[in-house]
CSV table of C-alpha atoms and ligand atoms in Angstrom, one decimal:
chain,number,residue,atom,x,y,z
D,1,MET,CA,33.8,317.3,159.4
D,2,GLU,CA,33.0,316.4,162.8
D,3,LYS,CA,36.2,317.1,164.7
D,4,GLU,CA,38.2,320.2,164.6
D,5,PRO,CA,40.6,320.2,162.1
D,6,ILE,CA,44.6,320.8,163.0
D,7,ILE,CA,45.4,321.6,159.3
D,8,GLU,CA,42.8,322.9,156.7
D,9,ALA,CA,43.1,323.8,153.0
D,10,ARG,CA,40.2,326.5,152.2
D,11,ASN,CA,39.7,326.8,148.6
D,12,LEU,CA,43.4,326.2,148.1
D,13,LYS,CA,44.4,327.2,144.6
D,14,GLN,CA,48.3,327.0,143.5
D,15,HIS,CA,48.8,328.1,140.1
D,16,PHE,CA,52.1,328.2,138.0
D,17,ARG,CA,52.9,330.9,135.3
D,18,ILE,CA,54.8,329.0,132.9
D,19,SER,CA,54.6,332.1,130.4
D,20,ASP,CA,52.7,335.0,129.6
D,21,SER,CA,50.1,332.8,127.7
D,22,TYR,CA,50.4,329.4,130.1
D,23,THR,CA,49.7,329.0,133.5
D,24,VAL,CA,49.4,325.3,135.0
D,25,ARG,CA,46.5,325.2,137.5
D,26,ALA,CA,48.0,322.5,139.6
D,27,VAL,CA,45.8,323.2,142.7
D,28,ASP,CA,42.6,324.4,141.6
D,29,GLY,CA,40.0,324.6,144.5
D,30,VAL,CA,40.9,322.4,147.1
D,31,SER,CA,38.9,322.1,150.5
D,32,PHE,CA,39.8,319.7,153.0
D,33,GLY,CA,41.1,319.5,156.7
D,34,ILE,CA,43.0,317.0,158.6
D,35,ALA,CA,41.9,316.2,162.1
D,36,ARG,CA,43.8,315.8,165.2
D,37,GLY,CA,45.8,312.2,165.2
D,38,GLU,CA,44.0,311.8,162.2
D,39,VAL,CA,45.9,309.9,158.8
D,40,PHE,CA,44.7,311.7,155.4
D,41,GLY,CA,45.9,309.8,152.4
D,42,LEU,CA,45.8,311.8,149.3
D,43,VAL,CA,45.8,309.6,145.9
D,44,GLY,CA,45.4,309.9,141.9
D,45,GLU,CA,47.5,309.8,139.0
D,46,THR,CA,50.8,311.7,138.2
D,47,GLY,CA,50.5,315.2,138.1
D,48,CYS,CA,47.3,315.9,139.6
D,49,GLY,CA,48.7,318.0,142.0
D,50,LYS,CA,49.1,316.2,145.0
D,51,SER,CA,52.8,317.2,145.7
D,52,THR,CA,51.5,320.7,145.3
D,53,VAL,CA,48.9,320.3,148.0
D,54,ALA,CA,51.4,318.7,150.0
D,55,ARG,CA,53.7,321.7,149.8
D,56,ALA,CA,51.2,324.2,150.1
D,57,LEU,CA,50.4,322.5,153.4
D,58,ALA,CA,53.8,322.8,154.7
D,59,GLY,CA,54.0,326.6,153.9
D,60,ILE,CA,56.6,326.0,151.1
D,61,TYR,CA,54.1,328.1,148.6
D,62,LYS,CA,52.2,330.9,149.0
D,63,PRO,CA,48.6,330.1,147.7
D,64,THR,CA,47.7,331.8,144.7
D,65,GLU,CA,44.2,332.1,146.1
D,66,GLY,CA,42.5,330.6,149.1
D,67,GLN,CA,44.3,329.4,152.2
D,68,VAL,CA,45.9,326.8,154.2
D,69,LEU,CA,45.2,327.2,158.3
D,70,TYR,CA,47.5,325.3,160.8
D,71,GLU,CA,45.2,325.7,163.9
D,72,SER,CA,43.2,328.6,162.5
D,73,VAL,CA,46.5,330.5,161.5
D,74,PRO,CA,47.7,331.0,158.1
D,75,VAL,CA,50.5,328.9,157.2
D,76,SER,CA,52.2,331.3,154.8
D,77,GLY,CA,52.2,335.2,154.3
D,78,LYS,CA,52.5,337.6,157.1
D,79,GLN,CA,49.7,337.2,159.4
D,80,ALA,CA,51.1,334.7,161.6
D,81,SER,CA,53.5,336.2,164.6
D,82,ARG,CA,56.9,335.1,164.7
D,83,GLU,CA,56.2,333.0,167.6
D,84,GLN,CA,53.6,331.4,165.6
D,85,ARG,CA,55.7,330.4,162.7
D,86,LYS,CA,58.3,329.4,165.0
D,87,LYS,CA,55.8,326.7,166.4
D,88,MET,CA,54.5,325.7,163.0
D,89,GLN,CA,58.1,325.0,161.6
D,90,ARG,CA,58.7,322.9,164.6
D,91,GLU,CA,55.2,321.1,164.6
D,92,ILE,CA,55.2,320.6,160.9
D,93,GLN,CA,57.4,318.1,159.8
D,94,THR,CA,58.0,316.7,156.1
D,95,VAL,CA,59.1,313.4,154.7
D,96,PHE,CA,59.5,313.4,150.9
D,97,GLN,CA,61.1,310.7,148.6
D,98,ASP,CA,64.4,312.4,148.4
D,99,SER,CA,64.4,313.3,152.3
D,100,ALA,CA,67.1,310.2,152.4
D,101,ALA,CA,69.1,311.4,149.7
D,102,ALA,CA,69.4,314.9,151.2
D,103,LEU,CA,70.8,314.2,154.3
D,104,ASN,CA,74.3,315.9,154.4
D,105,PRO,CA,77.1,313.4,153.5
D,106,ARG,CA,79.4,315.1,156.0
D,107,MET,CA,77.4,314.7,159.3
D,108,THR,CA,77.2,311.8,161.5
D,109,VAL,CA,73.5,309.9,161.9
D,110,GLY,CA,73.8,311.3,165.5
D,111,GLN,CA,74.7,314.8,164.3
D,112,ILE,CA,71.7,314.8,161.5
D,113,ILE,CA,69.1,313.6,164.1
D,114,MET,CA,70.3,316.1,166.8
D,115,GLU,CA,70.5,318.9,164.2
D,116,PRO,CA,66.8,319.8,164.8
D,117,LEU,CA,67.1,320.3,168.3
D,118,ARG,CA,69.5,323.1,168.0
D,119,ILE,CA,67.6,324.7,165.0
D,120,TYR,CA,64.6,325.1,167.3
D,121,HIS,CA,66.4,326.0,170.1
D,122,MET,CA,65.2,322.7,172.2
D,123,CYS,CA,68.5,321.7,173.3
D,124,SER,CA,69.0,320.8,176.7
D,125,GLU,CA,71.9,319.0,178.3
D,126,LYS,CA,74.0,317.4,176.4
D,127,ALA,CA,73.3,313.8,177.9
D,128,ASP,CA,69.8,314.6,177.5
D,129,THR,CA,70.2,315.5,173.9
D,130,GLN,CA,72.2,312.2,173.4
D,131,ARG,CA,69.6,310.0,175.3
D,132,LYS,CA,66.8,311.5,172.9
D,133,VAL,CA,68.5,310.7,169.7
D,134,VAL,CA,69.2,307.2,171.0
D,135,GLU,CA,65.1,307.0,171.5
D,136,MET,CA,64.7,308.3,168.3
D,137,LEU,CA,66.9,305.8,166.5
D,138,GLY,CA,65.1,302.7,168.2
D,139,TYR,CA,61.8,304.2,167.6
D,140,VAL,CA,62.8,303.9,163.7
D,141,GLY,CA,64.6,300.2,164.1
D,142,LEU,CA,68.0,301.3,164.3
D,143,ASP,CA,70.3,301.2,167.3
D,144,ALA,CA,73.0,303.1,169.1
D,145,THR,CA,75.9,301.3,166.8
D,146,TYR,CA,74.6,304.0,164.0
D,147,LEU,CA,75.2,307.1,165.5
D,148,LYS,CA,78.9,307.7,164.3
D,149,LYS,CA,77.8,306.0,161.1
D,150,TYR,CA,77.6,308.7,157.8
D,151,PRO,CA,74.8,308.2,155.4
D,152,GLY,CA,76.9,306.8,152.7
D,153,GLU,CA,77.7,303.7,154.9
D,154,LEU,CA,73.9,303.2,155.0
D,155,SER,CA,71.3,301.7,152.8
D,156,GLY,CA,68.3,303.5,151.3
D,157,GLY,CA,66.0,302.4,154.0
D,158,GLN,CA,68.6,303.1,156.7
D,159,ARG,CA,68.7,306.6,155.1
D,160,GLN,CA,64.9,306.9,155.4
D,161,ARG,CA,64.8,305.9,158.7
D,162,THR,CA,67.1,308.4,159.5
D,163,ALA,CA,65.5,311.3,157.7
D,164,ILE,CA,62.4,310.0,159.8
D,165,ALA,CA,64.0,310.0,163.0
D,166,ARG,CA,65.1,313.5,162.0
D,167,SER,CA,61.5,314.8,161.3
D,168,LEU,CA,60.4,313.2,164.6
D,169,ILE,CA,62.6,314.4,167.2
D,170,SER,CA,60.9,317.9,167.3
D,171,ASP,CA,57.8,316.2,168.6
D,172,PRO,CA,55.7,317.2,165.5
D,173,LYS,CA,52.4,317.4,165.9
D,174,MET,CA,51.8,317.0,161.8
D,175,ILE,CA,54.0,315.0,159.4
D,176,ILE,CA,53.6,315.9,156.0
D,177,ALA,CA,54.5,312.5,154.0
D,178,ASP,CA,54.9,313.0,150.3
D,179,GLU,CA,56.2,309.4,148.7
D,180,PRO,CA,58.2,308.9,151.5
D,181,ILE,CA,58.7,305.1,150.0
D,182,ALA,CA,59.1,305.8,146.3
D,183,SER,CA,62.8,305.1,146.4
D,184,MET,CA,62.7,302.0,148.3
D,185,ASP,CA,62.5,298.3,147.6
D,186,ILE,CA,58.9,297.1,147.8
D,187,SER,CA,60.0,294.8,150.6
D,188,ILE,CA,61.4,297.8,152.8
D,189,GLN,CA,58.3,299.7,151.6
D,190,ALA,CA,56.1,297.8,153.8
D,191,GLN,CA,58.6,298.0,156.4
D,192,ILE,CA,58.8,301.8,156.5
D,193,VAL,CA,54.8,302.2,156.3
D,194,THR,CA,54.2,299.9,159.0
D,195,LEU,CA,56.8,302.1,160.8
D,196,PHE,CA,54.9,305.2,160.2
D,197,GLN,CA,51.9,303.5,161.4
D,198,HIS,CA,53.3,302.4,164.5
D,199,LEU,CA,55.0,305.8,165.2
D,200,GLN,CA,51.5,307.5,164.6
D,201,GLN,CA,50.1,305.3,166.8
D,202,GLU,CA,52.6,305.9,169.5
D,203,HIS,CA,52.9,309.7,169.2
D,204,GLY,CA,49.3,310.3,167.9
D,205,PHE,CA,50.5,312.9,165.3
D,206,SER,CA,48.0,314.0,162.3
D,207,MET,CA,49.7,313.0,158.9
D,208,LEU,CA,49.2,313.6,155.2
D,209,PHE,CA,50.3,310.6,153.5
D,210,ILE,CA,50.8,310.4,149.9
D,211,ALA,CA,51.9,307.3,147.9
D,212,HIS,CA,51.3,305.8,144.5
D,213,ASP,CA,50.5,302.3,145.8
D,214,LEU,CA,46.8,302.2,146.8
D,215,SER,CA,47.0,299.3,149.1
D,216,MET,CA,49.5,301.2,151.2
D,217,VAL,CA,47.6,304.4,151.5
D,218,ARG,CA,44.7,302.0,152.5
D,219,PHE,CA,46.7,300.3,154.9
D,220,ILE,CA,47.8,303.7,156.9
D,221,SER,CA,45.2,305.9,156.2
D,222,ASP,CA,41.9,306.9,158.3
D,223,ARG,CA,40.3,308.6,155.4
D,224,ILE,CA,41.2,309.3,151.8
D,225,GLY,CA,41.1,312.3,149.1
D,226,VAL,CA,41.2,311.2,145.5
D,227,MET,CA,42.5,314.0,143.2
D,228,LEU,CA,42.1,314.7,139.5
D,229,LYS,CA,43.2,317.5,137.6
D,230,GLY,CA,44.2,319.8,140.6
D,231,ARG,CA,40.4,319.0,142.5
D,232,LEU,CA,39.4,316.8,145.1
D,233,VAL,CA,36.8,314.8,143.2
D,234,GLU,CA,36.0,312.3,146.3
D,235,ILE,CA,36.9,312.2,150.0
D,236,ALA,CA,35.4,309.1,152.3
D,237,PRO,CA,36.9,307.3,155.4
D,238,THR,CA,39.0,304.8,153.9
D,239,GLU,CA,37.1,301.4,154.0
D,240,GLU,CA,33.9,303.3,152.6
D,241,LEU,CA,35.7,304.6,149.6
D,242,PHE,CA,36.9,301.1,148.7
D,243,GLU,CA,33.7,299.5,149.0
D,244,ASN,CA,31.5,302.5,147.7
D,245,PRO,CA,33.6,304.4,145.4
D,246,ILE,CA,31.0,306.7,143.6
D,247,HIS,CA,32.9,309.5,141.2
D,248,PRO,CA,33.6,307.6,138.0
D,249,TYR,CA,37.4,308.5,138.5
D,250,THR,CA,37.7,306.9,141.7
D,251,ARG,CA,36.0,303.8,140.6
D,252,SER,CA,38.4,303.6,137.5
D,253,LEU,CA,41.3,304.2,139.7
D,254,LEU,CA,40.0,301.2,142.3
D,255,SER,CA,39.4,299.0,139.1
D,256,ALA,CA,43.1,299.6,138.4
D,257,MET,CA,44.2,298.1,141.5
D,258,HIS,CA,45.9,294.9,141.8
D,259,VAL,CA,44.5,292.6,144.5
D,260,PRO,CA,46.7,289.3,145.7
D,261,ASP,CA,43.6,287.3,145.1
D,262,PRO,CA,44.1,285.1,141.7
D,263,ILE,CA,40.6,284.6,141.5
D,264,TYR,CA,39.5,288.0,142.0
D,265,GLU,CA,42.4,289.3,139.8
D,266,LYS,CA,41.0,287.3,136.6
D,267,GLN,CA,37.8,288.5,137.0
D,268,ARG,CA,38.9,292.2,137.2
D,269,LYS,CA,37.5,294.3,135.0
D,270,VAL,CA,39.3,298.0,134.3
D,271,ILE,CA,36.7,300.8,134.4
D,272,ASP,CA,37.8,303.2,131.6
D,273,TYR,CA,37.0,307.0,132.7
D,274,ASP,CA,36.0,309.5,130.1
D,275,ARG,CA,38.9,312.4,130.4
D,276,SER,CA,36.7,314.8,128.5
D,277,ARG,CA,34.1,315.0,131.2
D,278,GLU,CA,33.8,318.4,132.8
D,279,LEU,CA,34.5,318.1,136.6
D,280,GLY,CA,31.8,319.3,139.0
D,281,SER,CA,32.0,322.2,141.3
D,282,GLU,CA,30.7,321.5,144.6
D,283,LEU,CA,31.7,318.7,147.0
D,284,VAL,CA,28.1,317.1,148.0
D,285,GLU,CA,27.9,314.7,150.8
D,286,ARG,CA,26.4,311.6,149.4
D,287,ARG,CA,26.8,309.1,152.5
D,288,GLU,CA,28.0,310.2,156.0
D,289,GLY,CA,31.3,311.6,155.8
D,290,HIS,CA,31.5,310.5,151.9
D,291,PHE,CA,31.9,313.5,149.7
D,292,VAL,CA,31.6,313.6,145.9
D,293,LEU,CA,32.5,316.4,143.5
D,294,GLN,CA,29.5,317.0,141.1
U,1,ATP,N1,57.0,324.4,140.6
U,1,ATP,C1,56.4,324.5,139.7
U,1,ATP,N2,56.4,325.0,138.6
U,1,ATP,C2,55.5,324.7,137.4
U,1,ATP,N3,54.8,323.3,137.6
U,1,ATP,C3,54.5,322.9,138.2
U,1,ATP,C4,55.2,323.4,139.5
U,1,ATP,N4,55.2,322.1,140.6
U,1,ATP,C5,54.4,321.6,140.0
U,1,ATP,N5,53.8,321.8,138.6
U,1,ATP,C6,53.1,321.2,137.7
U,1,ATP,O1,51.9,321.0,138.7
U,1,ATP,C7,51.1,319.9,138.1
U,1,ATP,C8,50.9,319.0,139.7
U,1,ATP,O2,52.2,318.4,140.1
U,1,ATP,P1,52.5,317.7,141.4
U,1,ATP,O3,53.8,317.6,141.6
U,1,ATP,O4,51.9,318.5,142.5
U,1,ATP,O5,51.6,316.5,141.1
U,1,ATP,P2,51.7,315.2,141.7
U,1,ATP,O6,50.3,314.6,142.0
U,1,ATP,O7,52.5,315.2,143.2
U,1,ATP,O8,52.3,314.1,140.6
U,1,ATP,P3,53.2,312.7,141.0
U,1,ATP,O9,52.2,311.4,141.6
U,1,ATP,O10,53.9,312.4,139.6
U,1,ATP,O11,54.1,313.0,142.1
U,1,ATP,C9,52.0,319.2,137.4
U,1,ATP,O12,51.5,319.5,136.0
U,1,ATP,C10,53.6,319.9,137.4
U,1,ATP,O13,54.3,319.6,136.0
U,2,MG,MG1,54.3,314.2,143.9
């Protein structure tokens, strides 16, 4: 990568020991970085390890092996100083599929969005705080009339917007969005992805973006990583990946994608992927910025 990454996974392994004889290798040696201001999409079939990568980047897990570095400081473990840890908690924010459902039902939208300011000791004058909350509401397409409402009075889309406003108020540098649109109506999904794109362009934060809908990931990402069985099998700039997929798994994944073009849709051939294939051991740069596991 040309630019210095803001966050980086280095040979990250995240294994879960289920019993004495069984360990799930959810993430099994993944290396990639996200540059400042870059949106990195992560795709792959269910269970391939995307959410585990997201959680490891957010510092929720201690890696089994390897490390996650935020501005060159490990996000988990005891190496970071108190100050550094606080900075990371403030600057790395998450939006998950269930973020909307996890909002405290007894707090108003205003209180929910304001809460991080208190948690991170970013409180200033009351009037300032109020102004900031209204500003955040505006960013996510809600107005001041929502301040006094409770989550129970909102639609799913409005709740997710509230969760996004809450994660933005601490002025994060890195957003980890794991299926932030999964539980929503299709019509609202597009709105929320457009909102993320707009906010990202306005605020310039970096973002890890995970979604099942490949067209959404294509729309928002600068680069995309393709995961299979806990490994990254291909990384490339977005359009390069769609135009020249190289790894057989990526080719298969993209071939199964629906395209809103009836003529193309008719000719579309789904390419099979042979799952018994051994995965390679090294990411090799096959074209400029385009890496393939082989
Ligand atoms: N805390 C955990 N304990 C045990 N196994 C886990 C844990 N978290 C994830 N796994 C397992 O690790 C593998 C990867 O899971 P993960 O949730 O990261 O996949 P994913 O790519 O996000 O899938 P999906 O697209 O369905 O969200 C799965 O086999 C899952 O069952
Ligand atoms: Mg997941």
